[in-house]
Amino acid sequence: NAAVAGLVGAFMVGKRIGAYIGVEFKTATGRQQPAQRDWQRILESRGAIYEIVRNEDEMLTLLENVRSGKLFA
């Protein structure tokens, strides 16, 4: 029934049901290229989360922040 489908959809307005998280891996001294900065700006302008990680610890912290919801606060 279309009326029920619309009603269900109304309950989702303003709720985060998914997120795009872009992760760029760099060495300790690596730098973003202009095209990579452009891509980051495009993603962030559309609500994506974009992180640059340089080592395993940073990646593990990022994953923990995703799991705990801190990244979305």
Short mmCIF file of C-alpha atoms in Angstrom, two decimals:
data_model
loop_
_atom_site.label_atom_id
_atom_site.label_comp_id
_atom_site.label_asym_id
_atom_site.label_seq_id
_atom_site.Cartn_x
_atom_site.Cartn_y
_atom_site.Cartn_z
CA ASN A 1 0.00 0.00 0.00
CA ALA A 2 1.53 3.36 -1.07
CA ALA A 3 0.12 5.27 1.92
CA VAL A 4 1.83 2.91 4.36
CA ALA A 5 5.11 3.09 2.42
CA GLY A 6 5.04 6.90 2.60
CA LEU A 7 4.28 6.84 6.30
CA VAL A 8 7.19 4.50 7.00
CA GLY A 9 9.49 6.77 5.00
CA ALA A 10 8.38 9.79 7.05
CA PHE A 11 9.83 8.21 10.19
CA MET A 12 13.27 8.15 8.54
CA VAL A 13 13.44 11.90 7.84
CA GLY A 14 16.39 13.41 9.69
CA LYS A 15 17.82 10.02 10.67
CA ARG A 16 21.27 8.83 9.66
CA ILE A 17 20.87 5.40 8.13
CA GLY A 18 24.28 5.13 6.54
CA ALA A 19 27.48 7.01 5.95
CA TYR A 20 30.28 7.04 3.44
CA ILE A 21 33.69 7.07 5.07
CA GLY A 22 36.60 7.73 2.74
CA VAL A 23 39.97 6.60 4.04
CA GLU A 24 43.19 7.67 2.40
CA PHE A 25 46.36 5.90 3.44
CA LYS A 26 49.59 7.89 3.50
CA THR A 27 53.11 7.32 4.73
CA ALA A 28 54.35 9.42 7.64
CA THR A 29 55.56 12.06 5.19
CA GLY A 30 53.09 11.49 2.35
CA ARG A 31 51.08 14.45 1.06
CA GLN A 32 47.79 14.69 -0.77
CA GLN A 33 47.90 15.46 -4.45
CA PRO A 34 45.63 18.27 -5.72
CA ALA A 35 43.19 15.74 -7.20
CA GLN A 36 42.99 13.94 -3.85
CA ARG A 37 42.24 17.22 -2.04
CA ASP A 38 39.53 17.93 -4.61
CA TRP A 39 38.02 14.49 -4.05
CA GLN A 40 38.06 15.06 -0.28
CA ARG A 41 36.26 18.41 -0.67
CA ILE A 42 33.64 16.86 -2.95
CA LEU A 43 32.93 14.01 -0.55
CA GLU A 44 32.80 16.22 2.55
CA SER A 45 30.51 18.72 0.80
CA ARG A 46 28.06 15.86 0.36
CA GLY A 47 28.18 14.78 3.99
CA ALA A 48 30.82 12.07 3.76
CA ILE A 49 33.50 11.58 6.36
CA TYR A 50 37.03 11.63 4.98
CA GLU A 51 40.08 10.66 6.99
CA ILE A 52 43.76 10.39 6.22
CA VAL A 53 45.51 7.67 8.19
CA ARG A 54 49.25 7.21 8.37
CA ASN A 55 49.69 4.05 10.40
CA GLU A 56 47.95 1.06 11.92
CA ASP A 57 47.17 2.84 15.20
CA GLU A 58 45.38 5.67 13.40
CA MET A 59 43.35 3.15 11.42
CA LEU A 60 42.41 1.22 14.55
CA THR A 61 41.36 4.47 16.25
CA LEU A 62 39.24 5.38 13.23
CA LEU A 63 37.55 1.97 13.29
CA GLU A 64 36.86 2.29 17.02
CA ASN A 65 35.37 5.75 16.50
CA VAL A 66 33.09 4.35 13.78
CA ARG A 67 32.06 1.43 15.99
CA SER A 68 31.33 3.64 19.01
CA GLY A 69 29.52 6.32 17.01
CA LYS A 70 32.00 9.06 18.02
CA LEU A 71 32.70 9.78 14.37
CA PHE A 72 29.07 10.73 13.81
CA ALA A 73 28.54 12.95 16.87
#
